[in-house]
């Protein structure tokens, strides 16, 4: 940095100082690496100088000074070594969330508060020291205090938005801060009320502006941080259970709001889905509402068995959109994991949920000439994931399809093919004709085979899960000696592959899971049992 520019910032001439700050901010607006300042020692000089100016009550360039601090905080080279607790407290005071020590708060303008919040967000994100300091300072308490005043309508949009951004960072980075906000400061209660408040402001037309969506997205992200600790099937304490039910009701209502910006509504639904992964299964009943006959023509009504399943419809369409978007394998886990988790919890919540989602994902089969994993329907996409190298996605897809099939092995094979579902069966001990936990489902069958399916059912290969044209018998015309010779050749080849560690031959153990065999000939022991099973089935 030039000596003249540096002197203007470090000097006592207030007229020169203002111009120097404006010039510094303009020159460094797009800079994220301040090596030209850190290597020369100027970064530390400027950092301390800017905070010195902020604490001067007669200094009239607070906004420009805060912008300069925000820019410098992009480089964390000396941040942990340089930042002090009193500097962090100074920013909290200017942001309107730090006490002066006697219960009062610093009275500053909205623009100053917004810039101070931006500085704090940068510091929390960049500095582990600041994260630790925020565990014991007034940061979260100050934000929660201001959140309680939102209903008075005296807090501008930008302050509310950056309050939520800062609270999200605090609760995302530090688990102890998350617990403090949730348990000591009752963050879940107040944030659900805040979400309800923001929705109420647009309740009459039920349409969000872009800014509304951005603000609500930040609230949803904080709520996710506060609820993510809940395991998949945990039953929360009574007080917390009530909070989750209230949250589920508000989230249900959120699905019915519109926005003219398609990208914004997709981002909103994505954050809702992420939040629903943390909501207990017991609260998923709130996603349905009774069907109102007067609303049959509404765009937000999807009738099914006397209920409005519009929310489930949106979730299924969200899955369809994600499949169309997730072309890269690297994106699959991040994009698919939340919505698959939510749909699994939904279909486990009630039989009605399961029946509707099954009608969308596993409708009666018609065209089975292609393999189950080939095509553009939801069933095809999910079947293609059953053999995904991303095991978490493969497991979630298998879980969703298996529950939709009421954990019936034969039905799962019908819709997916044995080859695709073999991994699920092996993991659950369902090989060798065993069944899943079908007792928890009603006994009535939901299968209604179509005429197209019945006509070629006899020619469907259960391993592939599709129609397979008749093929000539490769053993036709061979003598018994030739057949035996070819069989022994095959055994020898399989044994060689096993000894080389390329494949591992297995037999089905008593627990229904594959167990390795020492020699390929051990598989002969399985033949009589398999023949008896086949006779019983036929």
PDB file of N, CA, C and O in Angstrom, residues 164-189:
ATOM      1  N   UNK A 164     -30.408 -13.155  11.152  1.00  0.00           N
ATOM      2  CA  UNK A 164     -30.579 -14.580  10.871  1.00  0.00           C
ATOM      3  C   UNK A 164     -29.307 -15.191  10.277  1.00  0.00           C
ATOM      4  O   UNK A 164     -28.933 -16.318  10.598  1.00  0.00           O
ATOM      5  N   UNK A 165     -28.627 -14.430   9.408  1.00  0.00           N
ATOM      6  CA  UNK A 165     -27.376 -14.923   8.834  1.00  0.00           C
ATOM      7  C   UNK A 165     -26.344 -15.184   9.937  1.00  0.00           C
ATOM      8  O   UNK A 165     -25.655 -16.209   9.937  1.00  0.00           O
ATOM      9  N   UNK A 166     -26.247 -14.229  10.864  1.00  0.00           N
ATOM     10  CA  UNK A 166     -25.271 -14.365  11.949  1.00  0.00           C
ATOM     11  C   UNK A 166     -25.655 -15.515  12.877  1.00  0.00           C
ATOM     12  O   UNK A 166     -24.796 -16.313  13.290  1.00  0.00           O
ATOM     13  N   UNK A 167     -26.939 -15.624  13.208  1.00  0.00           N
ATOM     14  CA  UNK A 167     -27.387 -16.698  14.094  1.00  0.00           C
ATOM     15  C   UNK A 167     -27.172 -18.061  13.431  1.00  0.00           C
ATOM     16  O   UNK A 167     -26.826 -19.039  14.100  1.00  0.00           O
ATOM     17  N   UNK A 168     -27.371 -18.121  12.122  1.00  0.00           N
ATOM     18  CA  UNK A 168     -27.119 -19.374  11.405  1.00  0.00           C
ATOM     19  C   UNK A 168     -25.648 -19.777  11.532  1.00  0.00           C
ATOM     20  O   UNK A 168     -25.330 -20.935  11.820  1.00  0.00           O
ATOM     21  N   UNK A 169     -24.744 -18.828  11.305  1.00  0.00           N
ATOM     22  CA  UNK A 169     -23.318 -19.138  11.410  1.00  0.00           C
ATOM     23  C   UNK A 169     -22.949 -19.595  12.819  1.00  0.00           C
ATOM     24  O   UNK A 169     -22.214 -20.578  12.996  1.00  0.00           O
ATOM     25  N   UNK A 170     -23.453 -18.894  13.810  1.00  0.00           N
ATOM     26  CA  UNK A 170     -23.130 -19.235  15.200  1.00  0.00           C
ATOM     27  C   UNK A 170     -23.596 -20.644  15.548  1.00  0.00           C
ATOM     28  O   UNK A 170     -22.869 -21.409  16.186  1.00  0.00           O
ATOM     29  N   UNK A 171     -24.814 -20.991  15.147  1.00  0.00           N
ATOM     30  CA  UNK A 171     -25.369 -22.304  15.497  1.00  0.00           C
ATOM     31  C   UNK A 171     -24.845 -23.415  14.594  1.00  0.00           C
ATOM     32  O   UNK A 171     -24.919 -24.587  14.958  1.00  0.00           O
ATOM     33  N   UNK A 172     -24.327 -23.060  13.425  1.00  0.00           N
ATOM     34  CA  UNK A 172     -23.789 -24.074  12.521  1.00  0.00           C
ATOM     35  C   UNK A 172     -22.372 -24.464  12.905  1.00  0.00           C
ATOM     36  O   UNK A 172     -21.998 -25.642  12.818  1.00  0.00           O
ATOM     37  N   UNK A 173     -21.579 -23.508  13.333  1.00  0.00           N
ATOM     38  CA  UNK A 173     -20.156 -23.741  13.553  1.00  0.00           C
ATOM     39  C   UNK A 173     -19.860 -24.323  14.930  1.00  0.00           C
ATOM     40  O   UNK A 173     -18.971 -25.149  15.084  1.00  0.00           O
ATOM     41  N   UNK A 174     -20.628 -23.926  15.930  1.00  0.00           N
ATOM     42  CA  UNK A 174     -20.321 -24.321  17.304  1.00  0.00           C
ATOM     43  C   UNK A 174     -21.500 -25.064  17.930  1.00  0.00           C
ATOM     44  O   UNK A 174     -22.571 -24.490  18.119  1.00  0.00           O
ATOM     45  N   UNK A 175     -21.302 -26.341  18.239  1.00  0.00           N
ATOM     46  CA  UNK A 175     -22.379 -27.160  18.822  1.00  0.00           C
ATOM     47  C   UNK A 175     -22.807 -26.650  20.192  1.00  0.00           C
ATOM     48  O   UNK A 175     -23.983 -26.762  20.569  1.00  0.00           O
ATOM     49  N   UNK A 176     -21.860 -26.111  20.950  1.00  0.00           N
ATOM     50  CA  UNK A 176     -22.196 -25.604  22.288  1.00  0.00           C
ATOM     51  C   UNK A 176     -23.092 -24.370  22.183  1.00  0.00           C
ATOM     52  O   UNK A 176     -24.009 -24.189  22.993  1.00  0.00           O
ATOM     53  N   UNK A 177     -22.811 -23.514  21.197  1.00  0.00           N
ATOM     54  CA  UNK A 177     -23.676 -22.346  20.986  1.00  0.00           C
ATOM     55  C   UNK A 177     -25.064 -22.807  20.575  1.00  0.00           C
ATOM     56  O   UNK A 177     -26.084 -22.256  21.016  1.00  0.00           O
ATOM     57  N   UNK A 178     -25.114 -23.837  19.724  1.00  0.00           N
ATOM     58  CA  UNK A 178     -26.398 -24.384  19.271  1.00  0.00           C
ATOM     59  C   UNK A 178     -27.230 -24.857  20.456  1.00  0.00           C
ATOM     60  O   UNK A 178     -28.423 -24.553  20.563  1.00  0.00           O
ATOM     61  N   UNK A 179     -26.591 -25.588  21.366  1.00  0.00           N
ATOM     62  CA  UNK A 179     -27.317 -26.084  22.547  1.00  0.00           C
ATOM     63  C   UNK A 179     -27.766 -24.931  23.433  1.00  0.00           C
ATOM     64  O   UNK A 179     -28.863 -24.957  24.003  1.00  0.00           O
ATOM     65  N   UNK A 180     -26.918 -23.915  23.552  1.00  0.00           N
ATOM     66  CA  UNK A 180     -27.254 -22.754  24.378  1.00  0.00           C
ATOM     67  C   UNK A 180     -28.481 -22.030  23.842  1.00  0.00           C
ATOM     68  O   UNK A 180     -29.402 -21.684  24.593  1.00  0.00           O
ATOM     69  N   UNK A 181     -28.513 -21.817  22.525  1.00  0.00           N
ATOM     70  CA  UNK A 181     -29.657 -21.124  21.905  1.00  0.00           C
ATOM     71  C   UNK A 181     -30.916 -21.958  22.037  1.00  0.00           C
ATOM     72  O   UNK A 181     -31.997 -21.445  22.344  1.00  0.00           O
ATOM     73  N   UNK A 182     -30.777 -23.258  21.840  1.00  0.00           N
ATOM     74  CA  UNK A 182     -31.946 -24.124  21.856  1.00  0.00           C
ATOM     75  C   UNK A 182     -32.517 -24.317  23.258  1.00  0.00           C
ATOM     76  O   UNK A 182     -33.732 -24.257  23.457  1.00  0.00           O
ATOM     77  N   UNK A 183     -31.655 -24.532  24.228  1.00  0.00           N
ATOM     78  CA  UNK A 183     -32.124 -24.931  25.550  1.00  0.00           C
ATOM     79  C   UNK A 183     -32.230 -23.764  26.534  1.00  0.00           C
ATOM     80  O   UNK A 183     -33.222 -23.646  27.251  1.00  0.00           O
ATOM     81  N   UNK A 184     -31.225 -22.905  26.565  1.00  0.00           N
ATOM     82  CA  UNK A 184     -31.250 -21.811  27.528  1.00  0.00           C
ATOM     83  C   UNK A 184     -32.071 -20.617  27.032  1.00  0.00           C
ATOM     84  O   UNK A 184     -32.744 -19.947  27.821  1.00  0.00           O
ATOM     85  N   UNK A 185     -31.989 -20.342  25.730  1.00  0.00           N
ATOM     86  CA  UNK A 185     -32.648 -19.158  25.190  1.00  0.00           C
ATOM     87  C   UNK A 185     -33.929 -19.485  24.425  1.00  0.00           C
ATOM     88  O   UNK A 185     -34.534 -18.604  23.808  1.00  0.00           O
ATOM     89  N   UNK A 186     -34.362 -20.764  24.481  1.00  0.00           N
ATOM     90  CA  UNK A 186     -35.634 -21.207  23.881  1.00  0.00           C
ATOM     91  C   UNK A 186     -35.739 -20.777  22.411  1.00  0.00           C
ATOM     92  O   UNK A 186     -36.779 -20.304  21.944  1.00  0.00           O
ATOM     93  N   UNK A 187     -34.627 -20.968  21.698  1.00  0.00           N
ATOM     94  CA  UNK A 187     -34.562 -20.514  20.317  1.00  0.00           C
ATOM     95  C   UNK A 187     -35.586 -21.151  19.409  1.00  0.00           C
ATOM     96  O   UNK A 187     -36.125 -20.489  18.512  1.00  0.00           O
ATOM     97  N   UNK A 188     -35.892 -22.436  19.628  1.00  0.00           N
ATOM     98  CA  UNK A 188     -36.854 -23.120  18.766  1.00  0.00           C
ATOM     99  C   UNK A 188     -38.226 -22.472  18.853  1.00  0.00           C
ATOM    100  O   UNK A 188     -38.893 -22.241  17.836  1.00  0.00           O
ATOM    101  N   UNK A 189     -38.636 -22.117  20.064  1.00  0.00           N
ATOM    102  CA  UNK A 189     -39.947 -21.487  20.263  1.00  0.00           C
ATOM    103  C   UNK A 189     -40.016 -20.142  19.538  1.00  0.00           C
ATOM    104  O   UNK A 189     -40.951 -19.871  18.769  1.00  0.00           O
TER     105      UNK A 189
END
